[in-house]
Coordinates of C-alpha atoms (C1' of nucleotides) in Angstrom, one line a residue:
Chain D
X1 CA -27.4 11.8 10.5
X2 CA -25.5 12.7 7.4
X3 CA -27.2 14.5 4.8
X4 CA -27.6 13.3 1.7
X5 CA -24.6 15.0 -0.6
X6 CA -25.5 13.8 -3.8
X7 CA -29.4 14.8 -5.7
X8 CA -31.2 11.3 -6.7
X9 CA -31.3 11.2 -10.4
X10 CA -33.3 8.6 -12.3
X11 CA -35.2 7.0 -9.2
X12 CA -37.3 4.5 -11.2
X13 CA -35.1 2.4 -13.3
X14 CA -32.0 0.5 -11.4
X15 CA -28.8 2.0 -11.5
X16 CA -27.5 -0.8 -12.9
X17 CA -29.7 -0.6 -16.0
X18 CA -28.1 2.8 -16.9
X19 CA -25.7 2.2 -19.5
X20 CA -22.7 4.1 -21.0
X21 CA -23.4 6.6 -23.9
X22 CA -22.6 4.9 -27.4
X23 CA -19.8 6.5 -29.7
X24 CA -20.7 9.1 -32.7
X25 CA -20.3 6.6 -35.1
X26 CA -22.8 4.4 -34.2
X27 CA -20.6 1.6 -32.7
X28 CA -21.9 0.3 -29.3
X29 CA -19.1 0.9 -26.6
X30 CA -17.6 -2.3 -25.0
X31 CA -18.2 -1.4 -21.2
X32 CA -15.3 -2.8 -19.0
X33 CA -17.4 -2.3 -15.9
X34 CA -20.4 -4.1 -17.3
X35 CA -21.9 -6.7 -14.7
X36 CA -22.5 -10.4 -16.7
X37 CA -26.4 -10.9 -16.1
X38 CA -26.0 -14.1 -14.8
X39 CA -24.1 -12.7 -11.7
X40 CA -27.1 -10.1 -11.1
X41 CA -29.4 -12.5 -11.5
X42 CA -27.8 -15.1 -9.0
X43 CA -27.6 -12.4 -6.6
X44 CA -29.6 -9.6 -4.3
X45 CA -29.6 -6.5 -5.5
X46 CA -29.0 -3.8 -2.5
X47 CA -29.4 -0.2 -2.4
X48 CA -27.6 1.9 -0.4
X49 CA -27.5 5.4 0.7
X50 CA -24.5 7.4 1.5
X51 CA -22.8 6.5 4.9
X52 CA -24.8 3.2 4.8
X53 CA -22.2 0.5 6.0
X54 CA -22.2 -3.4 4.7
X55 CA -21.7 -6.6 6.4
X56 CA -18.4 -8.0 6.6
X57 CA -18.6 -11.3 8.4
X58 CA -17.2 -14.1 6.8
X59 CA -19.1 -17.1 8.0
X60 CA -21.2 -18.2 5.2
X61 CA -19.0 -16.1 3.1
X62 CA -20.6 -13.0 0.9
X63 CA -19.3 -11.3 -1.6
X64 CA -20.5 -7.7 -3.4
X65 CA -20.5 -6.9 -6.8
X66 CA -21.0 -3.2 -7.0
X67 CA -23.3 -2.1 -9.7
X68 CA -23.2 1.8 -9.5
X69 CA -21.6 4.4 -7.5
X70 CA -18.7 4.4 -4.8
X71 CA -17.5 2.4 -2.2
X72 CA -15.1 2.5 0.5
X73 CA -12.9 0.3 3.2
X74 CA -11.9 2.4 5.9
X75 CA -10.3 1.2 8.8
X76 CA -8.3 2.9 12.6
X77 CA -5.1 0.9 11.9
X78 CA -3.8 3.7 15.2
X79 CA -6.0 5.4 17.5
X80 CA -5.6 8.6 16.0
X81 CA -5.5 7.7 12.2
X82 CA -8.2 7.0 10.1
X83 CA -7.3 5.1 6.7
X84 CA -8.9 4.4 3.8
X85 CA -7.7 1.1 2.1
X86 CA -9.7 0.6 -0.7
X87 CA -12.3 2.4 -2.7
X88 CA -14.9 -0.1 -4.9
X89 CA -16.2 1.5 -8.7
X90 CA -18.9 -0.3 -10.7
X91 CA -18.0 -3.5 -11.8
X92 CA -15.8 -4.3 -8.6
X93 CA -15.8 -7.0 -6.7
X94 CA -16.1 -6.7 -2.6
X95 CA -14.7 -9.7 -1.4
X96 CA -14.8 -9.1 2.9
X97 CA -12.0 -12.4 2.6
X98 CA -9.8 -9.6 1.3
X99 CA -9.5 -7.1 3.9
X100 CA -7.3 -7.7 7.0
X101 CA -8.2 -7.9 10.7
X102 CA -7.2 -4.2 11.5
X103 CA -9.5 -1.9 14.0
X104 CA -12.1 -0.3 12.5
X105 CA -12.8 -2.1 9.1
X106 CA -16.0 -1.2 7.8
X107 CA -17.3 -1.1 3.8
X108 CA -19.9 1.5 3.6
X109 CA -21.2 3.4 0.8
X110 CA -19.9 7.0 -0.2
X111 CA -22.4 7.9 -2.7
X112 CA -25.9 6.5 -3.3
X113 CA -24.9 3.3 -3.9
X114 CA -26.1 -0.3 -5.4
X115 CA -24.8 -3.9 -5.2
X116 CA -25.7 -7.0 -5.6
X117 CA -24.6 -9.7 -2.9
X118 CA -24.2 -13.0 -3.6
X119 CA -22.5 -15.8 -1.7
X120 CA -19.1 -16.9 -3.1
X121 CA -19.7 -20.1 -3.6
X122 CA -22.3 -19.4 -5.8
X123 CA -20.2 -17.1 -7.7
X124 CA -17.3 -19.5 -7.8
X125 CA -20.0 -22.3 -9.0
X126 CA -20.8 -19.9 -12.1
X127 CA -17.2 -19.0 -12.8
X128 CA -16.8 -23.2 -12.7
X129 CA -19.2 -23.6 -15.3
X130 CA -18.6 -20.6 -17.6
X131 CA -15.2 -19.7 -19.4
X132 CA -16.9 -16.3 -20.1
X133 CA -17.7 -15.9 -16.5
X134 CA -14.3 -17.0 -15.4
X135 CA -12.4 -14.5 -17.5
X136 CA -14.8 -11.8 -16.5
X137 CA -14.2 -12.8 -12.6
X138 CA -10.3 -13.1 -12.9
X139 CA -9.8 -10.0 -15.0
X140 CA -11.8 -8.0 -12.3
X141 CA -9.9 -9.4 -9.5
X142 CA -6.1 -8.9 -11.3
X143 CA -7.5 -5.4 -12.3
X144 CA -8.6 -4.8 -8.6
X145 CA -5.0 -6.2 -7.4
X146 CA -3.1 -3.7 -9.6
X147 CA -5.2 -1.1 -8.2
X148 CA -3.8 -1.9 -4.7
X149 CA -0.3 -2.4 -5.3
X150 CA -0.9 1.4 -7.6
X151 CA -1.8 3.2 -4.4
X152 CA 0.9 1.8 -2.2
X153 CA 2.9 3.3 -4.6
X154 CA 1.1 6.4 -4.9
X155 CA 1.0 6.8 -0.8
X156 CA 4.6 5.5 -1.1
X157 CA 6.5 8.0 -2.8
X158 CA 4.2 10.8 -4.4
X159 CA 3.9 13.9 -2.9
X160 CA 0.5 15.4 -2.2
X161 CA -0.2 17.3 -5.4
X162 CA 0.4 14.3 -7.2
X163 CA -1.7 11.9 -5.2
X164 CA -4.1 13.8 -5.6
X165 CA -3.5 14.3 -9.5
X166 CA -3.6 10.7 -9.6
X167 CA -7.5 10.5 -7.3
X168 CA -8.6 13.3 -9.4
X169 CA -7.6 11.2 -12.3
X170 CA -9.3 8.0 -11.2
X171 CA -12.6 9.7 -10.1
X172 CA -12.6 11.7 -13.9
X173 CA -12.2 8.3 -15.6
X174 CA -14.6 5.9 -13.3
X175 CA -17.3 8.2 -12.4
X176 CA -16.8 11.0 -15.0
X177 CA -18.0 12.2 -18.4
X178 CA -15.9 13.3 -21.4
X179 CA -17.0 16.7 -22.4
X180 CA -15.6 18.8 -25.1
X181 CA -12.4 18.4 -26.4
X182 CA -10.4 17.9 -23.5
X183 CA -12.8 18.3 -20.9
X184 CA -14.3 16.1 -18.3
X185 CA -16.6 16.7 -15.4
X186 CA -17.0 14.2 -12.7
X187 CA -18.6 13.6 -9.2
X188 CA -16.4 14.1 -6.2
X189 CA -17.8 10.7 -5.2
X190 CA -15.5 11.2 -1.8
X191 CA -15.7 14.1 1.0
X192 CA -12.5 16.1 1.7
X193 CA -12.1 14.2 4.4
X194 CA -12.5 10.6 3.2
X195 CA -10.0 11.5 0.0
X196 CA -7.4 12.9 2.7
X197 CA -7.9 9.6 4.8
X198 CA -7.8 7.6 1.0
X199 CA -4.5 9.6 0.2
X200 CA -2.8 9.8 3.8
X201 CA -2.8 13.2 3.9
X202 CA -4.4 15.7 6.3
X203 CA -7.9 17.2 5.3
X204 CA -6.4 20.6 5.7
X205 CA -3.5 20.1 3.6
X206 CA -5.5 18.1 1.1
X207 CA -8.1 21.5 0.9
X208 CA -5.1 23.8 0.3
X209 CA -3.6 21.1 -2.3
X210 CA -6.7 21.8 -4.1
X211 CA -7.3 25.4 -3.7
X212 CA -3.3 25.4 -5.1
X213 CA -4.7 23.2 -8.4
X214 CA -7.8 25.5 -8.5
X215 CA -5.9 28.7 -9.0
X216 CA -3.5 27.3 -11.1
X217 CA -6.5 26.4 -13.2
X218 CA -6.1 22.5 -13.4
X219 CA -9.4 21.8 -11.7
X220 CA -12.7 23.6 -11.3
X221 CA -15.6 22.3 -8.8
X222 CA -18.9 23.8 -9.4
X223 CA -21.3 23.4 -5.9
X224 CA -20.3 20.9 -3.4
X225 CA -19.5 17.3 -4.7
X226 CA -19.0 18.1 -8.4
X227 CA -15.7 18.6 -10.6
X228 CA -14.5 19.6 -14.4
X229 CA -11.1 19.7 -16.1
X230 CA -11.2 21.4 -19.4
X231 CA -8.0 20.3 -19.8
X232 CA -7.6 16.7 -18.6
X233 CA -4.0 16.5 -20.2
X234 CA -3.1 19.1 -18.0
X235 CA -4.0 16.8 -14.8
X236 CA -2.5 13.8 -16.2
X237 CA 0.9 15.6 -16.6
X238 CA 0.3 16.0 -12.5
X239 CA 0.6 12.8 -12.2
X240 CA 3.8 10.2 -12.1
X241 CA 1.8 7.1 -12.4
X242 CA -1.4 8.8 -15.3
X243 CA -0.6 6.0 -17.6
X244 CA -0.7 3.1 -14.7
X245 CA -3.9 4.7 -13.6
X246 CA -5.6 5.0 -17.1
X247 CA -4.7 1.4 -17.6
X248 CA -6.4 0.7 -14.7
X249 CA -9.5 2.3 -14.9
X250 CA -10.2 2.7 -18.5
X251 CA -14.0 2.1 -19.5
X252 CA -13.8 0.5 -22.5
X253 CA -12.2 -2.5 -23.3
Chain Z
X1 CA 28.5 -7.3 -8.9
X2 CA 26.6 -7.9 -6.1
X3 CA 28.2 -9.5 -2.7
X4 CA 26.5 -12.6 -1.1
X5 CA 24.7 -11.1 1.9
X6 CA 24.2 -13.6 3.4
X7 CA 26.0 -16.8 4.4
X8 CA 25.2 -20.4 2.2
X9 CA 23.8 -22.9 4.6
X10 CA 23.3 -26.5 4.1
X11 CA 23.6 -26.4 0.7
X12 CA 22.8 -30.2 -0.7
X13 CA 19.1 -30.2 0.1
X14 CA 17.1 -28.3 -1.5
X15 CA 15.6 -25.7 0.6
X16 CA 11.9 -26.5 0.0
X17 CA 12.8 -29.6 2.3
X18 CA 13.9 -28.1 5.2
X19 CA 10.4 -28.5 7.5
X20 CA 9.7 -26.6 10.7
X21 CA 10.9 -28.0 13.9
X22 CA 8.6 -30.1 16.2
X23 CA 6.7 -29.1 19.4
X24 CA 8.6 -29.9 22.8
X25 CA 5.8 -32.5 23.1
X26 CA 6.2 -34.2 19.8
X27 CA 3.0 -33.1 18.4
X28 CA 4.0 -32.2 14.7
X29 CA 3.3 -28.2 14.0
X30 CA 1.1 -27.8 11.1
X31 CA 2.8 -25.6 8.4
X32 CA 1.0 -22.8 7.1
X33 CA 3.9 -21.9 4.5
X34 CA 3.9 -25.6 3.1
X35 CA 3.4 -25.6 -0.6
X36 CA 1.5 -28.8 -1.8
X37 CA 3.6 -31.3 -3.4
X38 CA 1.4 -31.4 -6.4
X39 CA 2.3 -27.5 -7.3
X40 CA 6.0 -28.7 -6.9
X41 CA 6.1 -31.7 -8.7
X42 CA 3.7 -29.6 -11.6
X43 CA 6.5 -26.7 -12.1
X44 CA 10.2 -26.2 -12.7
X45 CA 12.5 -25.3 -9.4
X46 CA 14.8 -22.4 -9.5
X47 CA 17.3 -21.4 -7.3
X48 CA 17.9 -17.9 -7.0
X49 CA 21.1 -15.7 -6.1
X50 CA 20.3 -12.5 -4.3
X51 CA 19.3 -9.4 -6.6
X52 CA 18.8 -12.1 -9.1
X53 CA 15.6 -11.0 -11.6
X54 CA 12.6 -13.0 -12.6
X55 CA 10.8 -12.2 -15.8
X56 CA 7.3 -10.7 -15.5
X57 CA 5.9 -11.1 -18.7
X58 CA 2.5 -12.2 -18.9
X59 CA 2.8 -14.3 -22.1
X60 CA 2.1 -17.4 -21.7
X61 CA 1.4 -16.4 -17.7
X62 CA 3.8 -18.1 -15.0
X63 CA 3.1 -17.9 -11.7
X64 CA 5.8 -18.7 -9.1
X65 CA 5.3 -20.0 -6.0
X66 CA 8.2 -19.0 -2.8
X67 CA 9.2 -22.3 -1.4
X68 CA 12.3 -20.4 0.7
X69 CA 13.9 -16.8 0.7
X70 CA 12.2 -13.6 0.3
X71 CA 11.3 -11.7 -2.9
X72 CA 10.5 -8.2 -3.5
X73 CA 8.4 -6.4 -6.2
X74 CA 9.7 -3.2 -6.3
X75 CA 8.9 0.4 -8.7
X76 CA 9.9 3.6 -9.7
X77 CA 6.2 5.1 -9.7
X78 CA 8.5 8.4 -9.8
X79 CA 11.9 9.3 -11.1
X80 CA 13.0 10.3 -8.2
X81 CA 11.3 7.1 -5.4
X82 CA 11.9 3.8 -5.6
X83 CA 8.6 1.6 -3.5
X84 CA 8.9 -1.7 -3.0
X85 CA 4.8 -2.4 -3.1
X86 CA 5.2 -5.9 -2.2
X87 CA 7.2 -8.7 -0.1
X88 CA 6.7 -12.5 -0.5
X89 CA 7.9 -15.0 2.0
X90 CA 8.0 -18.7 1.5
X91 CA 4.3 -20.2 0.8
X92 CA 3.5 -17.2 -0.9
X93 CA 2.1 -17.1 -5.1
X94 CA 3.8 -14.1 -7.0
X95 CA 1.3 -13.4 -9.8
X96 CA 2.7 -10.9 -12.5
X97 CA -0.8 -10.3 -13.3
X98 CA -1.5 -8.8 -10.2
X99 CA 1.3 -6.4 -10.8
X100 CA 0.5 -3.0 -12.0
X101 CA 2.4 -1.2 -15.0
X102 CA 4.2 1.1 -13.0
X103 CA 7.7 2.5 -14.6
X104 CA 10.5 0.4 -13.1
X105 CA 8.4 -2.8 -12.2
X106 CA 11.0 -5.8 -10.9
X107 CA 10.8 -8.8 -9.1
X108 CA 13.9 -9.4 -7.6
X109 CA 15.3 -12.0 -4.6
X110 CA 16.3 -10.3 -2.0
X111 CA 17.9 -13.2 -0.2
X112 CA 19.2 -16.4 -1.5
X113 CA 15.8 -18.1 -2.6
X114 CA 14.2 -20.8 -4.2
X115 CA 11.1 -20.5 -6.5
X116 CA 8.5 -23.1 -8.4
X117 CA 7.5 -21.6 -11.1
X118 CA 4.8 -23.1 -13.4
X119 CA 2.2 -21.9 -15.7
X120 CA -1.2 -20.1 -14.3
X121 CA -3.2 -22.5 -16.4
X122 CA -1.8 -25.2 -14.9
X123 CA -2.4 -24.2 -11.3
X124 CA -6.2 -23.2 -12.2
X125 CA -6.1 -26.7 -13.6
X126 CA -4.5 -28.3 -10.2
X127 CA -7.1 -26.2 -8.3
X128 CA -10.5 -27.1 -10.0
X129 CA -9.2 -30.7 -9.5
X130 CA -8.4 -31.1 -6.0
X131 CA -10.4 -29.5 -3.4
X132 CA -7.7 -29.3 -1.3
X133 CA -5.5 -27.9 -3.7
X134 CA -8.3 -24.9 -4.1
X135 CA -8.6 -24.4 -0.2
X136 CA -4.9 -23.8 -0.7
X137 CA -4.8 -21.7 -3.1
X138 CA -7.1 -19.6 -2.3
X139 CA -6.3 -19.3 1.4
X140 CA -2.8 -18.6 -0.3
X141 CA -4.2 -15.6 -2.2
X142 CA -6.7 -14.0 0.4
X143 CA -3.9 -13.9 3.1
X144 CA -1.3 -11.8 0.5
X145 CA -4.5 -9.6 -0.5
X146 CA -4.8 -8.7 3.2
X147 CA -1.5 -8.2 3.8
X148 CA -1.2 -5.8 0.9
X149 CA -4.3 -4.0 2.7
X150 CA -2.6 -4.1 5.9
X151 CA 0.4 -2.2 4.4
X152 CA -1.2 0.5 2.9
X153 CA -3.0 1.2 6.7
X154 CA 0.8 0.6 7.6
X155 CA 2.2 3.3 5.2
X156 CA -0.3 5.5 5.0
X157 CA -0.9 6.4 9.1
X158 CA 1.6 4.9 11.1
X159 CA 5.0 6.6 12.3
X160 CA 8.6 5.7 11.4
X161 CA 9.4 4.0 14.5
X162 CA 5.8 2.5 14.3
X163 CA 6.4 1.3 10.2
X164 CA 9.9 -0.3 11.2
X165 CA 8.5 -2.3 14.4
X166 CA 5.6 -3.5 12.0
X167 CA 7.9 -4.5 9.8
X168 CA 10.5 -6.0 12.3
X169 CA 7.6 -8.2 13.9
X170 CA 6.9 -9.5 10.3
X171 CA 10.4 -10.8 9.5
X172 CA 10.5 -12.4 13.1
X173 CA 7.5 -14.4 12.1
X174 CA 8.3 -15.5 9.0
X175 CA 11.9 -15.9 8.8
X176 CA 12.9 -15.6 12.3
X177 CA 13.4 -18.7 15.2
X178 CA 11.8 -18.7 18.8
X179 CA 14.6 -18.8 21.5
X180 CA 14.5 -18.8 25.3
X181 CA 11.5 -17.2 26.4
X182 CA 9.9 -14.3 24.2
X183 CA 13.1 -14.0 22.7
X184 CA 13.8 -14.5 18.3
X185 CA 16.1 -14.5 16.3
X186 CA 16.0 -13.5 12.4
X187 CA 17.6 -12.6 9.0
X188 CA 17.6 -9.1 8.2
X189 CA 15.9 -10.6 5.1
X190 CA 16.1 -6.6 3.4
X191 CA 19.2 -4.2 3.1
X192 CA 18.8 -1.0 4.8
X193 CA 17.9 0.8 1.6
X194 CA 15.3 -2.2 0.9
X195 CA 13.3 -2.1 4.2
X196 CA 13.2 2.0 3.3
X197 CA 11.7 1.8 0.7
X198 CA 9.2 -0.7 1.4
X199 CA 8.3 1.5 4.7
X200 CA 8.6 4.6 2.6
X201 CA 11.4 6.1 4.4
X202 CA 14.5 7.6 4.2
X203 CA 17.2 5.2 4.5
X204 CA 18.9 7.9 6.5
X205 CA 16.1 8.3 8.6
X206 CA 15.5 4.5 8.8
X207 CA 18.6 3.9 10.3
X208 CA 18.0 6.7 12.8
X209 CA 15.4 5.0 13.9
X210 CA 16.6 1.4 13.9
X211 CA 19.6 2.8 16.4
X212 CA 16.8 4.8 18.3
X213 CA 15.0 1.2 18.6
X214 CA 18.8 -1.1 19.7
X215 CA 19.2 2.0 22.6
X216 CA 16.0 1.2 23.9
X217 CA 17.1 -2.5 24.1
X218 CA 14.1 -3.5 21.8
X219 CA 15.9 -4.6 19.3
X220 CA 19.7 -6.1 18.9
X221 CA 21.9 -6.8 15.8
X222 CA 24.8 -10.0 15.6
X223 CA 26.5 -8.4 12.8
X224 CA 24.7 -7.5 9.6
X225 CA 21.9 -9.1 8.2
X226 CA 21.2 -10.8 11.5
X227 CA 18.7 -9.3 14.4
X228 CA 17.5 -10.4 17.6
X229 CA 14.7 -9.4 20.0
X230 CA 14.9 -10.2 23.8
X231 CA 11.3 -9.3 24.0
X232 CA 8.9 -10.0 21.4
X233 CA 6.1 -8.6 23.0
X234 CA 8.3 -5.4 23.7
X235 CA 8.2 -5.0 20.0
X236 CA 4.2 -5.9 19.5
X237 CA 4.0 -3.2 22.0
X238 CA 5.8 -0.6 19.3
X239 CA 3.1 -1.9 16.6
X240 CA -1.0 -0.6 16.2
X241 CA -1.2 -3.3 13.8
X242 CA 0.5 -6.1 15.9
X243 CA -2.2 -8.2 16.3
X244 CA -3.3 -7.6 12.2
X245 CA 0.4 -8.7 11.2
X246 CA 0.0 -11.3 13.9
X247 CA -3.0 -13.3 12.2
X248 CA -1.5 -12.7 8.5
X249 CA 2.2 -14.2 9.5
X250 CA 1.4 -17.1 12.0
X251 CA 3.2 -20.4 10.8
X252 CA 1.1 -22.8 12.1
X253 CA -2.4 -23.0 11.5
Chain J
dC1 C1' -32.6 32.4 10.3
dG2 C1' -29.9 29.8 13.1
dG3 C1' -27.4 25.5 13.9
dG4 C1' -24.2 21.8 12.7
dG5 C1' -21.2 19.6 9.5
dC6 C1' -17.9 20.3 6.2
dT7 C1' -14.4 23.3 4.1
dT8 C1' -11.1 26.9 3.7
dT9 C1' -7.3 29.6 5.3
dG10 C1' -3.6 31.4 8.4
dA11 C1' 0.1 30.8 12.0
dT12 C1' 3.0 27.8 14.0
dG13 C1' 5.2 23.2 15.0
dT14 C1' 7.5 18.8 13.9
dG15 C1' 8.9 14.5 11.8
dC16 C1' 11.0 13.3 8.1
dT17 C1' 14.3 14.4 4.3
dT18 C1' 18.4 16.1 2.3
dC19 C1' 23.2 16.7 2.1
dA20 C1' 27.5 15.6 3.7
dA21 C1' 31.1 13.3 6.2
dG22 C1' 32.8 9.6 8.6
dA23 C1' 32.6 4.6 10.5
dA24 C1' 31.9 -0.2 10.1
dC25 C1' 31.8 -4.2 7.5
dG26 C1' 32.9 -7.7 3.9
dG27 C1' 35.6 -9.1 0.3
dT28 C1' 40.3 -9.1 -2.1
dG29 C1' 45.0 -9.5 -2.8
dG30 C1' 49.6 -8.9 -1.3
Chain I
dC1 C1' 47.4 -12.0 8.5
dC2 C1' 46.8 -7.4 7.5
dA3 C1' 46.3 -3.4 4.4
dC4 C1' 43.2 -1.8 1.0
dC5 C1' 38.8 -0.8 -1.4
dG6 C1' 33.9 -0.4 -2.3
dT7 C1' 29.6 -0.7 -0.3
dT8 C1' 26.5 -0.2 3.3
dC9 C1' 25.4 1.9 7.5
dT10 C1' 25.5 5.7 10.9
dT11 C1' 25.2 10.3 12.5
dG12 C1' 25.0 15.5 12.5
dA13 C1' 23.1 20.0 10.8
dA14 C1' 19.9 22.5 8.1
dG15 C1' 15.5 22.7 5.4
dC16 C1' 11.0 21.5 3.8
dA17 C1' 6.5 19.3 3.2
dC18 C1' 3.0 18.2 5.7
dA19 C1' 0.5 18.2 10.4
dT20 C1' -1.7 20.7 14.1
dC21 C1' -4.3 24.2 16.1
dA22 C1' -7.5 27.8 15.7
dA23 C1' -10.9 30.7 13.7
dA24 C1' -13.8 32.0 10.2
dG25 C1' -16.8 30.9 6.0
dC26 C1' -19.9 28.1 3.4
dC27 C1' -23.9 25.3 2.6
dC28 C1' -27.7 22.6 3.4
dC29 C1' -31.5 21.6 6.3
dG30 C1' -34.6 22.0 9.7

DNA sequence: CGGGGCTTTGATGTGCTTCAAGAACGGTGG
DNA sequence: CCACCGTTCTTGAAGCACATCAAAGCCCCG
């Protein structure tokens, strides 16, 4: 099987308990990705280890709301090409309705995972009767829309440094911690390989990309599956599209 | 200024009128593009000359809905590449929400079109009314989620030749006729330059491609913005994602 | 400590891009 | 009706970014 890339932290409490860290000044942070309780609670929460796949039929239609860690839609549009359409954060919504008919579909977990499934209908019925709930459900979904139309444009026209920028980006914002000053460390939530196949590009060009941003001292990785910046300006100024990207994946409202 | 691309036809009806053709038998085809009379009668028409621009400000949030022509979203994620990210066809629901702040963001007609356009409240309000209205609507917006899926597979790990038959299939379907035998017709719906940079590719190289594609016989063209295939299933045949654009393009239900 | 998966790095190949020039087309006005 | 003009499209030659192939290194795990 696949081994298990990323060390279990925190067994006994859910994931989705674990909250974001609150600001020096006392002020509770507004968490963008937070998960309205009555959605959890309508719902199954599922745990899932790494490489573990989900369900994507449609009859009786199910929906995932992903409570903590990283998934991903791959699909074999061509025989010989794997491609990642999608990658799913905490707070995302995994709506199977969503993804085309192409060879190869499958939603499985990158990381230790957690979700909670819950039929649509059920989460349509809550959005019906809460304004609250509604806003949080289309806000997630617009968000999630952006994030699409984002990549084809990343894929599109960037070359691979900058796509790259622009994952390393995402992945320091969504599964990341500030540090100090300027810093950030983060989790490489995705293989080489998966982040080639998310970024259309070639695991062994993606590997020499990142050697390239290593030496050049824009990123550091300490061990398999972990990152830092100590100068997260730096990366931004990789990227074309930093500022759609921070817009997109901001934590805080 | 601009010139008119394409030749004015039957100009005194509105365009939203014009239905499908029957069925040799008589049987009435079922319309998968229609756009309820409710959303028509519940927003403001607008004609549209090509290139023509449609605001995108999320103020007061309009939504338009195609009801004939075909609009493009397109960016300039970097100074140098344009992308168009998205194309809607008649049927379709262009939510400036779902756009992403990218530099350059435009929705533009690329043909002559004609647009409903009418407030987002509104249509949630048309929606939670009529059951029918909600099938609709959200049938509307899970097809258009799919097919932006479906192009980033497209983009990201399929050839030229492979990107360009994709995309020729599409237009045959949605804007194109059935003649004798597997043979269609269509609009050239998108300039050279604009079917580049949807595909992200060169125009140069486009072209290249799209002559490569008329010596093989799979493809002809009756002047500009006009195209014609002999063989439709010739072209499925240049396509791994056929079948995908297939289901997401049908007419008839 | 030895095996398998993932990653890195080098040498080489190729599909696409770039640059540039010319052809075809559509509209305009004599 | 035809000569003219701007735009779009086509095609060639050269170059580059990324892909492919191959071999070695790393790391975790049994």
């Amino acid at each position: 099987m696949t081994r298990m890339r990323f060390p279990a932290r925190d067994p006994e409490t859910p994931m989705h308990k674990q909250t974001l860290a609150e600001r020096p000044d006392g002020v509770p942070v507004k968490d963008a990705t937070e998960i309205p309780r009555d959605v959890v609670e309508a719902g199954v929460t599922i745990g899932l280890r790494p490489r573990q796949r989900l369900s994507m039929s449609i009859d009786e239609e199910m929906v995932y709301v992903v409570t903590a860690g990283v998934l991903l839609l791959d699909s074999l549009p061509s025989p010989s090409g794997r491609q990642i359409v999608d990658l799913f954060y905490r707070g995302d919504v995994v709506r199977p309705k969503y993804a085309p008919l192409l060879p190869g579909m499958n939603l499985i977990a990158s990381t230790r995972a957690e979700v909670v499934r819950i039929p649509w209908r059920k989460l349509e019925a809550l959005s019906d009767a809460s304004p609250v709930l509604r806003e949080w459900l289309d806000r997630q979904l617009s968000r999630q829309a952006q994030r699409r139309l984002a990549h084809i444009a990343a894929i599109g026209v960037l070359t691979g440094e900058e796509r790259l920028a622009t994952l390393l980006i995402e992945l320091a914002l969504r599964v990341g911690e500030a540090g100090f000053e300027d810093s950030r460390s983060f989790d490489m939530a995705l293989s080489r390989t998966d982040m080639a196949d998310y970024l259309s590009l070639n695991a062994d060009t993606l590997s020499r990309i990142m050697s390239r941003l290593r030496q050049q001292g824009v990123v550091g990785t300490s061990g398999r599956g972990r990152a830092y910046t100590s100068n997260f300006k730096a990366l931004c100024a990789r990227s074309p599209v930093a500022e759609t990207i921070k817009s997109l994946h901001a934590r805080t409202v």
